[in-house]
Amino acid sequence: MYVCSMYTSELIKGTLKTIVLTLLKENGRMYGYEITQRVKDLTDGKIQITEGALYPTLHTLEKNGEVGIEEEYMGKRVRKYYTLTEQGQVTAREKINEFADFISTMKFLLDLQPKPGHA
Amino acid sequence: MYVCSMYTSELIKGTLKTIVLTLLKENGRMYGYEITQRVKDLTDGKIQITEGALYPTLHTLEKNGEVGIEEEYMGKRVRKYYTLTEQGQVTAREKINEFADFISTMKFLLDLQPKPGHA
DNA sequence: TTGCAATACTTAAGTTTCTTATGTATGTTT
DNA sequence: AAACATACATAAGAAACTTAAGTATTGCAA
């Protein structure tokens, strides 16, 4: 079994939006810092989303109408909670399906598994 | 079942070296154009490696000592056949294992599958 | 026989997406 | 009170790809 503390960053590229949209779909609403910690916990530290990558991505998702924001103050400190819009839910499904199909294709290509079905 | 003609390019980023090294591992030796066609055929056109991406990657792999070159002339037209060096074979194995581990982690994170084993 | 498509390689410019680094500010723990 | 964690923002740079243009040979069809 292959063991590593963290993936080369190349692999994670292109999956950030998919991860964020999926977590929001599963958890209803989350704030940015929470997302970084959740991903770190769920993956035993193998995937660590940096804030420099996450926050700009969240801003882009908002501009594109995929997520909405609610600000909440915990004492004096602001938290920005993000929730999927209807469009965001559609995009989340699409991204997840696309990724599932992609890894199926890659598994076949890398000879890790029989050819995926065409059904 | 999700159907698409081609993946958004983001997903493919970071997997190109893995694909190239794996194909060379499986096929012994290949030339650049052959790699692009093989990937297109094997994936029913879902993954199309552009020459602008492939050739620089091959040059980098050569600089890093992962692959060796043999030039052959088919008539007047040159073909550059690439083969894995010993180091390239090690890297190929590592890349494949890393990718397999990555998709296992991602499947869990995207709730597509139970948590991967730690064995 | 000419013109188009396929084969086969190269490389430069531009874009996207991430990393690295820095900045601001509050809350908690030792 | 120092250090660490929480919580956001953003700018500069790097990496990996796309797009595009170029060179040249070969094969096929009209």
Short mmCIF file of C-alpha atoms (C1' of nucleotides) in Angstrom, two decimals:
data_model
loop_
_atom_site.label_atom_id
_atom_site.label_comp_id
_atom_site.label_asym_id
_atom_site.label_seq_id
_atom_site.Cartn_x
_atom_site.Cartn_y
_atom_site.Cartn_z
CA MET A 1 0.00 0.00 0.00
CA TYR A 2 1.20 3.44 -0.98
CA VAL A 3 1.63 5.84 1.92
CA CYS A 4 2.11 9.57 1.69
CA SER A 5 1.63 12.54 3.93
CA MET A 6 0.36 14.79 1.16
CA TYR A 7 -0.23 14.66 -2.57
CA THR A 8 1.87 16.58 -5.04
CA SER A 9 -0.07 19.75 -5.58
CA GLU A 10 -0.54 19.04 -9.28
CA LEU A 11 -3.16 16.41 -8.58
CA ILE A 12 -5.31 18.67 -6.49
CA LYS A 13 -5.45 21.31 -9.17
CA GLY A 14 -8.77 21.29 -10.88
CA THR A 15 -10.61 19.58 -8.05
CA LEU A 16 -10.98 22.49 -5.65
CA LYS A 17 -14.31 23.73 -6.97
CA THR A 18 -15.64 20.19 -6.95
CA ILE A 19 -14.60 19.72 -3.34
CA VAL A 20 -16.09 23.00 -2.18
CA LEU A 21 -19.39 22.50 -3.99
CA THR A 22 -19.68 18.95 -2.67
CA LEU A 23 -19.05 19.93 0.94
CA LEU A 24 -21.62 22.70 0.71
CA LYS A 25 -24.10 20.27 -0.81
CA GLU A 26 -23.57 17.77 2.00
CA ASN A 27 -23.41 20.20 4.90
CA GLY A 28 -25.90 22.88 3.94
CA ARG A 29 -23.78 25.86 4.85
CA MET A 30 -20.17 26.34 5.79
CA TYR A 31 -17.67 29.14 6.17
CA GLY A 32 -14.29 29.25 4.50
CA TYR A 33 -12.00 28.34 7.35
CA GLU A 34 -14.36 25.52 8.28
CA ILE A 35 -13.99 24.06 4.79
CA THR A 36 -10.19 23.98 5.04
CA GLN A 37 -10.38 22.18 8.39
CA ARG A 38 -13.06 19.73 7.30
CA VAL A 39 -11.08 18.68 4.24
CA LYS A 40 -7.93 18.29 6.32
CA ASP A 41 -9.76 16.16 8.89
CA LEU A 42 -11.63 14.00 6.39
CA THR A 43 -8.46 13.23 4.43
CA ASP A 44 -6.12 12.75 7.39
CA GLY A 45 -4.13 15.75 6.22
CA LYS A 46 -3.53 14.36 2.76
CA ILE A 47 -5.41 17.21 1.14
CA GLN A 48 -4.81 20.62 2.64
CA ILE A 49 -6.60 23.52 1.02
CA THR A 50 -4.70 26.74 1.47
CA GLU A 51 -6.56 29.91 2.25
CA GLY A 52 -4.85 31.62 -0.67
CA ALA A 53 -6.55 29.12 -2.95
CA LEU A 54 -9.89 28.83 -1.16
CA TYR A 55 -11.00 32.39 -0.63
CA PRO A 56 -10.53 33.52 -4.23
CA THR A 57 -12.39 30.39 -5.32
CA LEU A 58 -15.30 31.19 -3.02
CA HIS A 59 -15.39 34.73 -4.38
CA THR A 60 -15.49 33.40 -7.92
CA LEU A 61 -18.29 30.98 -7.07
CA GLU A 62 -20.25 33.88 -5.64
CA LYS A 63 -19.71 36.07 -8.70
CA ASN A 64 -20.93 33.20 -10.85
CA GLY A 65 -24.05 32.80 -8.77
CA GLU A 66 -23.21 29.30 -7.53
CA VAL A 67 -23.19 30.26 -3.85
CA GLY A 68 -24.77 32.88 -1.63
CA ILE A 69 -23.30 34.55 1.47
CA GLU A 70 -24.61 35.25 4.93
CA GLU A 71 -22.38 37.17 7.31
CA GLU A 72 -22.52 36.35 10.97
CA TYR A 73 -20.68 37.92 13.86
CA MET A 74 -19.21 35.70 16.51
CA GLY A 75 -18.47 38.41 19.02
CA LYS A 76 -16.57 40.92 16.90
CA ARG A 77 -15.21 38.42 14.42
CA VAL A 78 -17.07 37.97 11.16
CA ARG A 79 -17.83 34.64 9.58
CA LYS A 80 -19.04 34.35 6.02
CA TYR A 81 -21.34 31.41 5.60
CA TYR A 82 -21.75 30.08 2.10
CA THR A 83 -24.73 28.13 0.79
CA LEU A 84 -25.40 26.67 -2.64
CA THR A 85 -27.85 28.46 -4.88
CA GLU A 86 -30.11 26.39 -7.10
CA GLN A 87 -27.61 26.80 -9.89
CA GLY A 88 -24.85 25.78 -7.51
CA GLN A 89 -26.67 22.54 -6.73
CA VAL A 90 -26.88 21.73 -10.41
CA THR A 91 -23.19 22.54 -10.88
CA ALA A 92 -22.29 20.43 -7.84
CA ARG A 93 -24.04 17.41 -9.32
CA GLU A 94 -22.39 17.97 -12.68
CA LYS A 95 -18.92 18.34 -11.18
CA ILE A 96 -19.28 15.22 -9.08
CA ASN A 97 -20.52 13.19 -12.03
CA GLU A 98 -17.77 14.52 -14.24
CA PHE A 99 -15.13 13.65 -11.68
CA ALA A 100 -16.56 10.15 -11.15
CA ASP A 101 -16.49 9.57 -14.90
CA PHE A 102 -12.98 10.98 -15.12
CA ILE A 103 -11.54 8.65 -12.50
CA SER A 104 -13.28 5.73 -14.16
CA THR A 105 -11.61 6.63 -17.44
CA MET A 106 -8.26 7.18 -15.75
CA LYS A 107 -8.43 3.87 -13.93
CA PHE A 108 -8.91 2.13 -17.24
CA LEU A 109 -6.19 4.15 -18.92
CA LEU A 110 -3.74 3.46 -16.12
CA ASP A 111 -4.66 -0.21 -16.28
CA LEU A 112 -5.96 -0.21 -12.73
CA GLN A 113 -9.38 -1.54 -13.67
CA PRO A 114 -11.42 -3.09 -16.54
CA LYS A 115 -12.93 -0.76 -19.07
CA PRO A 116 -15.78 1.35 -17.68
CA GLY A 117 -19.29 0.65 -18.96
CA HIS A 118 -20.96 2.76 -21.59
CA ALA A 119 -24.46 2.42 -20.16
CA MET B 1 -24.91 7.63 -16.12
CA TYR B 2 -23.02 10.80 -16.82
CA VAL B 3 -22.12 11.31 -20.48
CA CYS B 4 -19.70 13.83 -21.84
CA SER B 5 -17.62 14.26 -24.94
CA MET B 6 -14.61 15.64 -23.13
CA TYR B 7 -13.59 16.61 -19.62
CA THR B 8 -13.07 20.18 -18.55
CA SER B 9 -9.38 20.73 -18.95
CA GLU B 10 -8.85 21.44 -15.27
CA LEU B 11 -9.24 17.79 -14.36
CA ILE B 12 -6.58 16.63 -16.75
CA LYS B 13 -4.04 19.03 -15.35
CA GLY B 14 -1.60 17.23 -13.17
CA THR B 15 -2.22 13.81 -14.70
CA LEU B 16 -0.30 14.22 -17.95
CA LYS B 17 3.05 12.95 -16.64
CA THR B 18 1.31 10.02 -15.01
CA ILE B 19 -0.44 9.11 -18.26
CA VAL B 20 2.73 9.36 -20.34
CA LEU B 21 4.87 7.36 -17.93
CA THR B 22 2.20 4.68 -17.63
CA LEU B 23 1.80 4.26 -21.38
CA LEU B 24 5.55 3.99 -21.82
CA LYS B 25 5.66 1.43 -19.03
CA GLU B 26 2.96 -0.66 -20.66
CA ASN B 27 4.06 -0.34 -24.26
CA GLY B 28 7.84 -0.34 -24.04
CA ARG B 29 8.45 2.51 -26.42
CA MET B 30 6.28 5.07 -28.13
CA TYR B 31 6.62 8.30 -30.05
CA GLY B 32 4.82 11.50 -29.20
CA TYR B 33 2.13 11.55 -31.81
CA GLU B 34 1.41 7.90 -31.09
CA ILE B 35 0.78 8.75 -27.43
CA THR B 36 -1.79 11.40 -28.31
CA GLN B 37 -3.65 8.96 -30.59
CA ARG B 38 -3.47 6.07 -28.13
CA VAL B 39 -4.95 8.14 -25.31
CA LYS B 40 -7.69 9.43 -27.59
CA ASP B 41 -8.55 5.90 -28.72
CA LEU B 42 -8.44 4.32 -25.27
CA THR B 43 -10.69 6.99 -23.78
CA ASP B 44 -13.14 7.29 -26.70
CA GLY B 45 -12.00 10.86 -27.20
CA LYS B 46 -12.75 11.91 -23.64
CA ILE B 47 -9.13 12.72 -22.98
CA GLN B 48 -7.30 14.46 -25.79
CA ILE B 49 -3.72 15.39 -25.16
CA THR B 50 -2.69 18.40 -27.17
CA GLU B 51 0.71 18.48 -28.78
CA GLY B 52 1.43 21.80 -27.13
CA ALA B 53 1.13 20.03 -23.79
CA LEU B 54 2.73 16.72 -24.69
CA TYR B 55 5.98 17.67 -26.39
CA PRO B 56 7.19 20.05 -23.68
CA THR B 57 6.34 17.37 -21.13
CA LEU B 58 8.38 14.78 -23.01
CA HIS B 59 11.30 17.21 -23.17
CA THR B 60 11.09 17.77 -19.45
CA LEU B 61 10.96 14.04 -18.73
CA GLU B 62 14.08 13.65 -20.83
CA LYS B 63 15.92 16.46 -19.05
CA ASN B 64 15.05 14.81 -15.74
CA GLY B 65 16.40 11.47 -16.92
CA GLU B 66 13.04 9.70 -16.77
CA VAL B 67 13.00 8.79 -20.46
CA GLY B 68 15.52 8.19 -23.24
CA ILE B 69 15.18 8.98 -26.95
CA GLU B 70 15.87 7.03 -30.11
CA GLU B 71 15.36 8.80 -33.42
CA GLU B 72 14.13 6.80 -36.36
CA TYR B 73 13.52 7.90 -39.90
CA MET B 74 10.38 6.72 -41.66
CA GLY B 75 11.37 7.79 -45.15
CA LYS B 76 12.43 11.40 -44.62
CA ARG B 77 10.21 11.97 -41.61
CA VAL B 78 11.71 11.64 -38.17
CA ARG B 79 10.08 9.86 -35.29
CA LYS B 80 11.37 10.22 -31.73
CA TYR B 81 10.78 7.08 -29.77
CA TYR B 82 10.77 7.41 -26.00
CA THR B 83 11.53 4.67 -23.51
CA LEU B 84 11.57 4.69 -19.71
CA THR B 85 14.91 4.77 -17.98
CA GLU B 86 15.29 2.81 -14.75
CA GLN B 87 14.54 5.98 -12.86
CA GLY B 88 11.53 6.52 -15.08
CA GLN B 89 10.16 3.12 -14.15
CA VAL B 90 10.41 3.96 -10.48
CA THR B 91 8.72 7.30 -11.05
CA ALA B 92 5.98 5.62 -13.10
CA ARG B 93 5.18 3.26 -10.25
CA GLU B 94 5.18 6.11 -7.75
CA LYS B 95 2.92 8.28 -9.87
CA ILE B 96 0.43 5.47 -10.43
CA ASN B 97 0.32 4.64 -6.74
CA GLU B 98 -0.06 8.27 -5.79
CA PHE B 99 -2.91 8.71 -8.25
CA ALA B 100 -4.65 5.54 -7.04
CA ASP B 101 -4.40 6.80 -3.47
CA PHE B 102 -5.60 10.23 -4.49
CA ILE B 103 -8.76 8.97 -6.18
CA SER B 104 -9.46 6.77 -3.18
CA THR B 105 -9.26 9.80 -0.93
CA MET B 106 -11.35 11.89 -3.30
CA LYS B 107 -14.03 9.22 -3.57
CA PHE B 108 -14.39 9.25 0.18
CA LEU B 109 -14.36 13.03 0.35
CA LEU B 110 -16.99 13.32 -2.38
CA ASP B 111 -19.06 10.69 -0.62
CA LEU B 112 -18.86 8.32 -3.56
CA GLN B 113 -17.43 5.45 -1.53
CA PRO B 114 -16.73 4.26 2.04
CA LYS B 115 -13.58 5.42 3.71
CA PRO B 116 -10.44 3.94 2.15
CA GLY B 117 -8.47 1.42 4.17
CA HIS B 118 -5.31 2.35 5.99
CA ALA B 119 -3.60 -1.01 5.47
"C1'" DT C 1 -1.86 16.98 -60.12
"C1'" DT C 2 -3.40 19.53 -56.95
"C1'" DG C 3 -5.19 20.31 -52.82
"C1'" DC C 4 -6.63 18.63 -48.35
"C1'" DA C 5 -6.06 15.71 -44.41
"C1'" DA C 6 -3.12 13.12 -41.60
"C1'" DT C 7 1.35 12.43 -39.71
"C1'" DA C 8 5.13 14.34 -36.80
"C1'" DC C 9 7.64 17.57 -34.51
"C1'" DT C 10 8.57 22.53 -32.31
"C1'" DT C 11 7.86 26.57 -29.71
"C1'" DA C 12 5.98 31.16 -28.19
"C1'" DA C 13 2.32 33.81 -25.98
"C1'" DG C 14 -1.44 33.87 -23.03
"C1'" DT C 15 -4.63 31.97 -19.37
"C1'" DT C 16 -5.88 29.60 -15.39
"C1'" DT C 17 -5.07 27.94 -11.05
"C1'" DC C 18 -2.58 27.26 -7.60
"C1'" DT C 19 1.50 28.45 -3.94
"C1'" DT C 20 3.81 31.55 -1.19
"C1'" DA C 21 3.82 35.42 1.39
"C1'" DT C 22 1.98 39.15 3.70
"C1'" DG C 23 -1.46 41.76 6.05
"C1'" DT C 24 -5.35 42.62 9.36
"C1'" DA C 25 -7.78 41.45 13.44
"C1'" DT C 26 -9.96 38.70 17.23
"C1'" DG C 27 -10.05 34.83 20.49
"C1'" DT C 28 -7.80 31.34 23.46
"C1'" DT C 29 -4.35 29.15 26.03
"C1'" DT C 30 -0.14 28.85 28.79
"C1'" DA D 1 2.24 38.69 27.23
"C1'" DA D 2 3.53 35.52 24.01
"C1'" DA D 3 2.15 32.16 21.13
"C1'" DC D 4 -1.16 29.81 18.70
"C1'" DA D 5 -5.71 29.25 16.55
"C1'" DT D 6 -9.48 31.40 14.26
"C1'" DA D 7 -11.03 34.09 10.19
"C1'" DC D 8 -10.80 36.88 6.57
"C1'" DA D 9 -8.22 39.23 2.25
"C1'" DT D 10 -5.08 39.76 -1.57
"C1'" DA D 11 -0.80 40.43 -4.33
"C1'" DA D 12 3.23 38.37 -6.63
"C1'" DG D 13 5.09 34.50 -8.60
"C1'" DA D 14 5.26 29.63 -10.40
"C1'" DA D 15 3.46 25.69 -12.88
"C1'" DA D 16 0.87 23.50 -16.26
"C1'" DC D 17 -1.90 23.84 -19.63
"C1'" DT D 18 -4.41 26.02 -24.13
"C1'" DT D 19 -4.18 28.32 -28.23
"C1'" DA D 20 -1.92 29.33 -32.08
"C1'" DA D 21 1.44 29.44 -35.47
"C1'" DG D 22 5.19 27.35 -37.86
"C1'" DT D 23 7.88 23.59 -40.49
"C1'" DA D 24 7.86 19.54 -43.21
"C1'" DT D 25 6.57 14.86 -45.06
"C1'" DT D 26 3.16 11.49 -46.63
"C1'" DG D 27 -1.15 9.70 -48.42
"C1'" DC D 28 -5.43 10.05 -50.67
"C1'" DA D 29 -9.18 11.70 -53.35
"C1'" DA D 30 -11.21 14.63 -56.93
#
